[in-house]
GROMACS .gro file of C-alpha atoms in nm:
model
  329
    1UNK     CA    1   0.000   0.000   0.000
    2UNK     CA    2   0.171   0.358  -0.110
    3UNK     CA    3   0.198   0.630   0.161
    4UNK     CA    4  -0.102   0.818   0.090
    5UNK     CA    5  -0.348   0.499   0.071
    6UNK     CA    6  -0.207   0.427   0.405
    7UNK     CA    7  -0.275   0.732   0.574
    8UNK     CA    8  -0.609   0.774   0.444
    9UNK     CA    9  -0.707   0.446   0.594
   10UNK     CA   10  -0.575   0.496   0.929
   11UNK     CA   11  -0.605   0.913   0.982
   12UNK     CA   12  -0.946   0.897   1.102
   13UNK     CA   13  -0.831   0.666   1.458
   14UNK     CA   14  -0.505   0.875   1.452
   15UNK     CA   15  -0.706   1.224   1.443
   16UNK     CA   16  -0.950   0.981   1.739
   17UNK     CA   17  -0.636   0.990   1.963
   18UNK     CA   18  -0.545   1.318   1.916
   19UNK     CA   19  -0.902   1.447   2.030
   20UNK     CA   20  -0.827   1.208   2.317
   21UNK     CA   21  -0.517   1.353   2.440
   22UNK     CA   22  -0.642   1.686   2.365
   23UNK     CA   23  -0.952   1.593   2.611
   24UNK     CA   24  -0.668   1.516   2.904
   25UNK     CA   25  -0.845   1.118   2.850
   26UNK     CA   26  -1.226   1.227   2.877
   27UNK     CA   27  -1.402   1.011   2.631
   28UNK     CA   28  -1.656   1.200   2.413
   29UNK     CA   29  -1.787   1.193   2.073
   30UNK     CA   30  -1.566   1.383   1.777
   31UNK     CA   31  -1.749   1.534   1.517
   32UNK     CA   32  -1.491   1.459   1.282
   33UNK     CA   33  -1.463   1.077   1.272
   34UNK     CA   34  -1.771   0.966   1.581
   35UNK     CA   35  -1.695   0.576   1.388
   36UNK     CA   36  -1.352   0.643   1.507
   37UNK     CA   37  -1.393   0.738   1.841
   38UNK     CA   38  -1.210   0.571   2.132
   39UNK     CA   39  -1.420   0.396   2.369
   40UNK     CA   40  -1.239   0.303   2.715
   41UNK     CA   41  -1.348  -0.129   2.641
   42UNK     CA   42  -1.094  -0.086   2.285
   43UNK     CA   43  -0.849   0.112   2.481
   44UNK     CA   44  -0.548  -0.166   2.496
   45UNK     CA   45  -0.647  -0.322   2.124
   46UNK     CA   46  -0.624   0.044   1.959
   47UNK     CA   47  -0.289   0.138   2.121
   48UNK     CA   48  -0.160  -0.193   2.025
   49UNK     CA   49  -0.293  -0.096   1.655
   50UNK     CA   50  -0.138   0.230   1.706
   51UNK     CA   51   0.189   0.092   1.798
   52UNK     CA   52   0.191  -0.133   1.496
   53UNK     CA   53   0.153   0.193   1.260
   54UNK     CA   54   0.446   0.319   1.421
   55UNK     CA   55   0.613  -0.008   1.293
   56UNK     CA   56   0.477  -0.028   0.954
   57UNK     CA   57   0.594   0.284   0.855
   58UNK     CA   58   0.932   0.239   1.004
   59UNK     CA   59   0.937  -0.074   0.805
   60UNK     CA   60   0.798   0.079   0.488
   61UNK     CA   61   1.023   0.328   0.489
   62UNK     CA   62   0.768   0.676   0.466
   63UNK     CA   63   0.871   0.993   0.491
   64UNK     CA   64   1.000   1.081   0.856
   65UNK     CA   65   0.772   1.356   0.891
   66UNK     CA   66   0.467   1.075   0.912
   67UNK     CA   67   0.697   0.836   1.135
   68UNK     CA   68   0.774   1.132   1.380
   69UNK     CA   69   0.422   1.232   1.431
   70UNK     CA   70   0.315   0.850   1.493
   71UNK     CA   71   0.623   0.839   1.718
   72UNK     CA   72   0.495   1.148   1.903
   73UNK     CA   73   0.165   1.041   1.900
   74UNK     CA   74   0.279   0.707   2.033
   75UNK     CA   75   0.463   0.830   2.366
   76UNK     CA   76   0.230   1.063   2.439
   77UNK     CA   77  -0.087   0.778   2.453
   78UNK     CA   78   0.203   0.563   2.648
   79UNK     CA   79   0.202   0.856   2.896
   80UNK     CA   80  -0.145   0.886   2.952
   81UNK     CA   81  -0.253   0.543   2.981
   82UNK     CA   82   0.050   0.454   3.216
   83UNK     CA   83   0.078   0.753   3.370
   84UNK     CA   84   0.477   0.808   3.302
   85UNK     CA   85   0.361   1.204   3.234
   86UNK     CA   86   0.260   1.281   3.598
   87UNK     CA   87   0.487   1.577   3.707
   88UNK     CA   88   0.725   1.553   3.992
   89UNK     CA   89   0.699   1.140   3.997
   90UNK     CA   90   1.011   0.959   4.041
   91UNK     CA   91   1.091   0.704   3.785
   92UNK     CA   92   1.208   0.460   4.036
   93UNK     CA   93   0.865   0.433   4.194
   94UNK     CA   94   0.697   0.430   3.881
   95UNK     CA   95   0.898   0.128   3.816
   96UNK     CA   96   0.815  -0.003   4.207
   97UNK     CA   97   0.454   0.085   4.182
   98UNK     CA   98   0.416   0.026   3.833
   99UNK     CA   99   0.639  -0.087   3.555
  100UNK     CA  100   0.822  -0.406   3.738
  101UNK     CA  101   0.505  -0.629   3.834
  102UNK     CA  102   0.364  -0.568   3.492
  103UNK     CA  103   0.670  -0.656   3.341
  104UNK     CA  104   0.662  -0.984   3.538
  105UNK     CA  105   0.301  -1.065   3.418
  106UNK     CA  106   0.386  -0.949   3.043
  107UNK     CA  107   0.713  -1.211   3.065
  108UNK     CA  108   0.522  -1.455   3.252
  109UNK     CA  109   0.623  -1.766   3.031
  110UNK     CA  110   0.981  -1.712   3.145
  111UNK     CA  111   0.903  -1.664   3.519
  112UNK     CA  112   0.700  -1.986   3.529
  113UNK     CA  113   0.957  -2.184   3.366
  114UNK     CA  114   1.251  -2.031   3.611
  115UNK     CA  115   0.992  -2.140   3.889
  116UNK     CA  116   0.964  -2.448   3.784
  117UNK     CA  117   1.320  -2.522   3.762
  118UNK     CA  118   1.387  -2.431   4.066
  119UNK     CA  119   1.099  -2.567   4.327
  120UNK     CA  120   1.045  -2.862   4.128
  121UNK     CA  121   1.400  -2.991   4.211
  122UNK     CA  122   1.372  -2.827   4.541
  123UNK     CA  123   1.054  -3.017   4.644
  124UNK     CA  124   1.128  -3.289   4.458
  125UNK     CA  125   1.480  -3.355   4.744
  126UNK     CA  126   1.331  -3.248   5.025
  127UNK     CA  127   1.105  -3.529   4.953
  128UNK     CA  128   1.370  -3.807   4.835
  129UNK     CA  129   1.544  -3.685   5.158
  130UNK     CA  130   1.238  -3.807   5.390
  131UNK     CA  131   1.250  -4.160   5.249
  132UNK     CA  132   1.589  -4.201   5.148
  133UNK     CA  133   1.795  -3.963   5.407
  134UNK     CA  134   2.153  -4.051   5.249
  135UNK     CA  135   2.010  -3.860   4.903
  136UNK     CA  136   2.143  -3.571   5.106
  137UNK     CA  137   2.492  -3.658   5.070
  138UNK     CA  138   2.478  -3.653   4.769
  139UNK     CA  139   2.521  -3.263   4.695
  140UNK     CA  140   2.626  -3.210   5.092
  141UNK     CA  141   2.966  -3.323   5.178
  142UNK     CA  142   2.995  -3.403   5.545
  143UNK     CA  143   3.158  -3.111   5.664
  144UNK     CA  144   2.853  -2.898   5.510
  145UNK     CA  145   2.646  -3.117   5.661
  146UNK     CA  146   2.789  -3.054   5.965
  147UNK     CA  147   2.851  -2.685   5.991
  148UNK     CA  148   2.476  -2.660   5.919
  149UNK     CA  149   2.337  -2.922   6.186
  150UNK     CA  150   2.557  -2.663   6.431
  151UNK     CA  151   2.392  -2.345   6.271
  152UNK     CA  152   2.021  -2.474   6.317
  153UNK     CA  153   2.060  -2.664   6.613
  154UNK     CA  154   1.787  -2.582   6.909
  155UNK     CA  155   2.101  -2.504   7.137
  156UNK     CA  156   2.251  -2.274   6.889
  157UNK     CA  157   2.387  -1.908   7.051
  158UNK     CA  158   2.289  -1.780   6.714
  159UNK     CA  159   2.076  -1.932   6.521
  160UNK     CA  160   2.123  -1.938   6.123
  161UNK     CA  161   2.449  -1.721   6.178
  162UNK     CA  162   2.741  -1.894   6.009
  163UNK     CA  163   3.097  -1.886   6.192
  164UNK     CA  164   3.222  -1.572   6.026
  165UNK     CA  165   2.959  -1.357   6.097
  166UNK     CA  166   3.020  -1.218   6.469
  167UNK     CA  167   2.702  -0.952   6.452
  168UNK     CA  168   2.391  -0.914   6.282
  169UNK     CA  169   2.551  -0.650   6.041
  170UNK     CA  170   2.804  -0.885   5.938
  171UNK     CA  171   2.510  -1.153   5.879
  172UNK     CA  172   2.344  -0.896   5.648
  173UNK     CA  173   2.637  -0.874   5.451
  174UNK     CA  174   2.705  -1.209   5.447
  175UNK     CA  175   2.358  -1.308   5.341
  176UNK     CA  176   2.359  -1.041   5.051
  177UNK     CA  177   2.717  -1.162   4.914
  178UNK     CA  178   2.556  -1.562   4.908
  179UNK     CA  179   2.271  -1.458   4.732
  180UNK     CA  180   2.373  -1.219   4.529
  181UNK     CA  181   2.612  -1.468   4.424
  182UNK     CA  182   2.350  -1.695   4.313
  183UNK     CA  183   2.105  -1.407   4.133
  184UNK     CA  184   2.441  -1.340   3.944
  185UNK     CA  185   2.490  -1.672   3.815
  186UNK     CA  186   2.142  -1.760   3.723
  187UNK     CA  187   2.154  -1.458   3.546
  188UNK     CA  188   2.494  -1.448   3.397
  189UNK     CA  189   2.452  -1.844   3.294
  190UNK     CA  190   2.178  -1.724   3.006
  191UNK     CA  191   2.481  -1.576   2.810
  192UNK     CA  192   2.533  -1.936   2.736
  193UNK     CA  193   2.231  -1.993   2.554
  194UNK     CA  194   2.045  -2.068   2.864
  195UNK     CA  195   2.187  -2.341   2.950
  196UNK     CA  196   2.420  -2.223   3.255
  197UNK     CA  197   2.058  -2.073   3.384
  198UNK     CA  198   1.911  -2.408   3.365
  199UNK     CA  199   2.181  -2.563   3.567
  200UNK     CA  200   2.169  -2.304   3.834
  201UNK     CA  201   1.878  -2.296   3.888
  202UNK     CA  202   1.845  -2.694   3.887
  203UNK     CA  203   2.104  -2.698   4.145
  204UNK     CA  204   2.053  -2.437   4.343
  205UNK     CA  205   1.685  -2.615   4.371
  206UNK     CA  206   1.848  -2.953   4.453
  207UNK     CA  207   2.106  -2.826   4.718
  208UNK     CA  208   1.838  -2.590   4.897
  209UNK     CA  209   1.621  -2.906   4.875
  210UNK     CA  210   1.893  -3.105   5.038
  211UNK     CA  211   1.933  -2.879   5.294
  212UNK     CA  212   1.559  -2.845   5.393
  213UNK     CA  213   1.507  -3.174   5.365
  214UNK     CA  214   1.817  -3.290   5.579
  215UNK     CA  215   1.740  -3.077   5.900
  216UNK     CA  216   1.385  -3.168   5.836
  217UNK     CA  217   1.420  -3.526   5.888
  218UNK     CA  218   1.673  -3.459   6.211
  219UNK     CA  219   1.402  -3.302   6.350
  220UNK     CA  220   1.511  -2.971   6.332
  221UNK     CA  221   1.205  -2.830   6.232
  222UNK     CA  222   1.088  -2.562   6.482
  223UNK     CA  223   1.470  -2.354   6.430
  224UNK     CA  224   1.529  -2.421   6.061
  225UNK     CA  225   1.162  -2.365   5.931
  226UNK     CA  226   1.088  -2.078   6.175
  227UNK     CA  227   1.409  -1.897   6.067
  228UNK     CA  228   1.383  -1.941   5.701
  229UNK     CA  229   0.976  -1.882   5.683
  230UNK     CA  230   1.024  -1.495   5.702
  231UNK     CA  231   1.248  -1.404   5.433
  232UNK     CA  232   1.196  -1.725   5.205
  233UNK     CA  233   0.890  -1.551   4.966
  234UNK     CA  234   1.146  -1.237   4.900
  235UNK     CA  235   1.466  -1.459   4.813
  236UNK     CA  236   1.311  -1.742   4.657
  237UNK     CA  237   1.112  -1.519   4.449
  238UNK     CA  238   1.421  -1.289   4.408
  239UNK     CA  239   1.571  -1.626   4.292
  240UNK     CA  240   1.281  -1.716   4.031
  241UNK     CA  241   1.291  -1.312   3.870
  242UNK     CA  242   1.690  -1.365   3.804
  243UNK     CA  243   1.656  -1.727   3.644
  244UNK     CA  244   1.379  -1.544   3.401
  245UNK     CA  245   1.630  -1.296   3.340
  246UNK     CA  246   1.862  -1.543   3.190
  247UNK     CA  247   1.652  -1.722   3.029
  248UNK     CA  248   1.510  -1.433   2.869
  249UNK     CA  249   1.883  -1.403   2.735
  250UNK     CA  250   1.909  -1.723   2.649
  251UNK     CA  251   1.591  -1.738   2.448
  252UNK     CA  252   1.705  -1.454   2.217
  253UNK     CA  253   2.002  -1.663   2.128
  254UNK     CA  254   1.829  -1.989   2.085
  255UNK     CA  255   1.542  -1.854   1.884
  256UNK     CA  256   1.612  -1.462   1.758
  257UNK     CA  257   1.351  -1.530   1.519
  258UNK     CA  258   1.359  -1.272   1.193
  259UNK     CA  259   1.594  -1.061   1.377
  260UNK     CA  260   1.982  -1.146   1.431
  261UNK     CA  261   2.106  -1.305   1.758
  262UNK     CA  262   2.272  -0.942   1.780
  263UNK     CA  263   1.967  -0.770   1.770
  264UNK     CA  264   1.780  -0.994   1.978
  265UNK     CA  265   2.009  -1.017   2.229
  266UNK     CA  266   1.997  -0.628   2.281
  267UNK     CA  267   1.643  -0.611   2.298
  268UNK     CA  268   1.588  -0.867   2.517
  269UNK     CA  269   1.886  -0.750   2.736
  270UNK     CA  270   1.685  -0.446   2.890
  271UNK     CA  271   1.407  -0.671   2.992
  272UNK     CA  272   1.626  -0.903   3.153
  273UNK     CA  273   1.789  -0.588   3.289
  274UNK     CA  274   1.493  -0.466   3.448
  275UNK     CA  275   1.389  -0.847   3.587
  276UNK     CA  276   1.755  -0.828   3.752
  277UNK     CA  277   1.682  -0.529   3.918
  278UNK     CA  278   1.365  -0.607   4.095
  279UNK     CA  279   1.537  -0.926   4.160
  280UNK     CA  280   1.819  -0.739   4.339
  281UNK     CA  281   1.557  -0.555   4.512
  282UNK     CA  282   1.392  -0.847   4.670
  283UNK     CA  283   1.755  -1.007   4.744
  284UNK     CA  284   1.830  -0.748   4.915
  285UNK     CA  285   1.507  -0.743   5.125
  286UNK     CA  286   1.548  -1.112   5.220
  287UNK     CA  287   1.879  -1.056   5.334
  288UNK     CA  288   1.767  -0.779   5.555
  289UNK     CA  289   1.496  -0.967   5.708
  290UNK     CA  290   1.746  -1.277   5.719
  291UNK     CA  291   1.948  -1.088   5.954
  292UNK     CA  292   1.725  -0.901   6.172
  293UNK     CA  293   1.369  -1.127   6.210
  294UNK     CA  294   1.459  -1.491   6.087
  295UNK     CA  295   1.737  -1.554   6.410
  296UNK     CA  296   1.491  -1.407   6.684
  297UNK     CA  297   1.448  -1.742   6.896
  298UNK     CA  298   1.185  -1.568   7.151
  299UNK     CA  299   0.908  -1.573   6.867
  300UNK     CA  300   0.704  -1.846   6.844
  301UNK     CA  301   0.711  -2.095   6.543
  302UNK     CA  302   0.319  -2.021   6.479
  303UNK     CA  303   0.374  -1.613   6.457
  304UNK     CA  304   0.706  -1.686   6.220
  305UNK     CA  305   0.487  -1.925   5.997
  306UNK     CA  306   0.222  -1.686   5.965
  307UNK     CA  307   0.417  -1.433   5.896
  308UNK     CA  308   0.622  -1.593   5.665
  309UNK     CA  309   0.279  -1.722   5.490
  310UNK     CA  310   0.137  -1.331   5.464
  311UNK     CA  311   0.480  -1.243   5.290
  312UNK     CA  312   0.407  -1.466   5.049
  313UNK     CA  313   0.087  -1.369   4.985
  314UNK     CA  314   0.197  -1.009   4.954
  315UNK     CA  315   0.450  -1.085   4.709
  316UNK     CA  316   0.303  -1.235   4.473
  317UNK     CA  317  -0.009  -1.007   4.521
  318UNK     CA  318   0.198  -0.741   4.442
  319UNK     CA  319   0.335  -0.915   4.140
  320UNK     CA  320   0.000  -1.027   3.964
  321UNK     CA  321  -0.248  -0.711   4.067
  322UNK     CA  322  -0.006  -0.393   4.108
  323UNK     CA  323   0.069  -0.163   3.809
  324UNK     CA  324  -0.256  -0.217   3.667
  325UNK     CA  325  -0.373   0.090   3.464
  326UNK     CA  326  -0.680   0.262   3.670
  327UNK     CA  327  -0.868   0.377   3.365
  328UNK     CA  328  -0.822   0.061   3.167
  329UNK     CA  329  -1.075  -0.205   3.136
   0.00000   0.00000   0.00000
């Protein structure tokens, strides 16, 4: 379709979103196009159409004076519906309040599949463990097995606090280095076309499993499931947003589709980018609450459990329902 056949056909919506951003979002009849005018119910379908425009005529090569107004026409719809244009808003809570949990739901394929690969592995050896109680040794050497028997034991000074940590401070740190660590290398491991991400996450899923399992069937149960109930929603979530990170890089290598692995790789780089970032946040949250709430021995396992059980449920409440538009259907 030539230039001017194409924006006959679609100037009547454009001049419809125009009126609409001229109205500051009020919906009301136009007496220039009232077929085309937006109704709230085709909100997310026309800006969809709109954003596909943009790309035709990139991709058709029209003048740049039609691309630029699309373009302009584009960010300024973005603005409205997400509400990026609000004066004096910080971008970092935008991306709290907003932009991260939808990102989460629009790459949901990726965070189920770094889910699964983690807490199927993990369940999967914490059950093995309960009917076959050597499977433990068989990611924990005996010395590991022992250093965290003496960490979660009920006569523990500390509980949880490894050797080198002499202060709760020092536990902090400590936690964020380990998991940090293991964010990193789920992450970093999708450079690799996935596949280091896969293992990671696999492993990291069998040796937590191991773990849980071990001290479970010791009968350790009261000190390691009361100190790990509190921050576990935050890290193993934290966990599950960095293994969708690399897979997301990993999936633009394995299947770029029509674009090069190049290209691909960029564009799926910032999304990753962003998934590492909440991921940090949360890793850092766990460690916090690692050090300060999961080691208190004068709460009672009940009050731990249910507070470790609303933390999920915030969580992933915040992940499904938050940055939702208001004014969309």
């Amino acid at each position: 379709m030539k230039e001017r056949q194409y924006i006959a056909c679609r100037q009547a919506e454009w001049q419809a979103w125009d009126d609409w951003l001229a109205s500051r979002g009020k919906w009301k009849p136009t007496n220039s196009a009232p077929a085309e005018t937006l109704a709230a119910a085709d909100l997310p379908h026309r800006f969809r159409r709109l954003c596909h425009d943009l790309s035709l005529v990139r991709a058709r090569n029209y003048s740049a004076a039609v691309a630029d107004d699309l373009h302009r026409r584009v960010l300024a719809a973005h603005q409205r519906i997400y509400g990026s244009a609000r004066p004096g808003g910080s971008v970092v809570l935008r991306f709290i309040a907003h932009g991260f949990p939808a990102l989460v739901r629009r790459e949901w394929r990726v965070v189920l599949a770094a889910a699964l690969l983690l807490f199927v592995p993990l369940l999967g050896m914490l059950i093995a463990v309960q009917i076959w109680p050597d499977a433990a040794f068989l990611l924990l050497s005996a010395e590991t097995v022992g250093e965290i028997e003496e960490m979660y034991s009920p006569g523990a000074a500390h509980l949880g606090r490894p050797r080198a940590a002499a202060s709760e401070w020092a536990m902090w740190a400590f936690y964020i280095a380990n998991n940090v660590r293991i964010d990193f290398q789920a992450f970093a491991g999708g450079i690799a076309f996935g596949l280091g991400t896969i293992f990671y996450m696999v492993f990291n899923g069998l040796y937590i499993g191991a773990v849980a399992g071990h001290l479970t069937q010791i009968g350790f149960v009261e000190t390691f499931w009361g100190f790990v109930a509190g921050h576990s929603a935050s890290e193993l979530t934290g966990a599950t947003l960095a293994g969708a990170a690399g897979l997301k890089l990993g999936m633009a290598l394995v299947a770029p589709g029509r674009r090069s692995r190049l290209t691909a790789l960029k564009e799926s780089a910032q999304i990753a980018a962003e998934l590492l970032c909440g991921a940090a946040a949360l890793t850092f949250l766990a460690a916090f609450i690692e050090a300060f709430w999961s080691p208190q021995t004068g709460i009672n396992l009940t009050v731990k459990l249910v507070v470790g059980t609303v933390g999920w449920l915030l969580t992933w409440a915040y992940l499904l329902l938050a940055g939702r538009p208001s004014d969309a259907p």
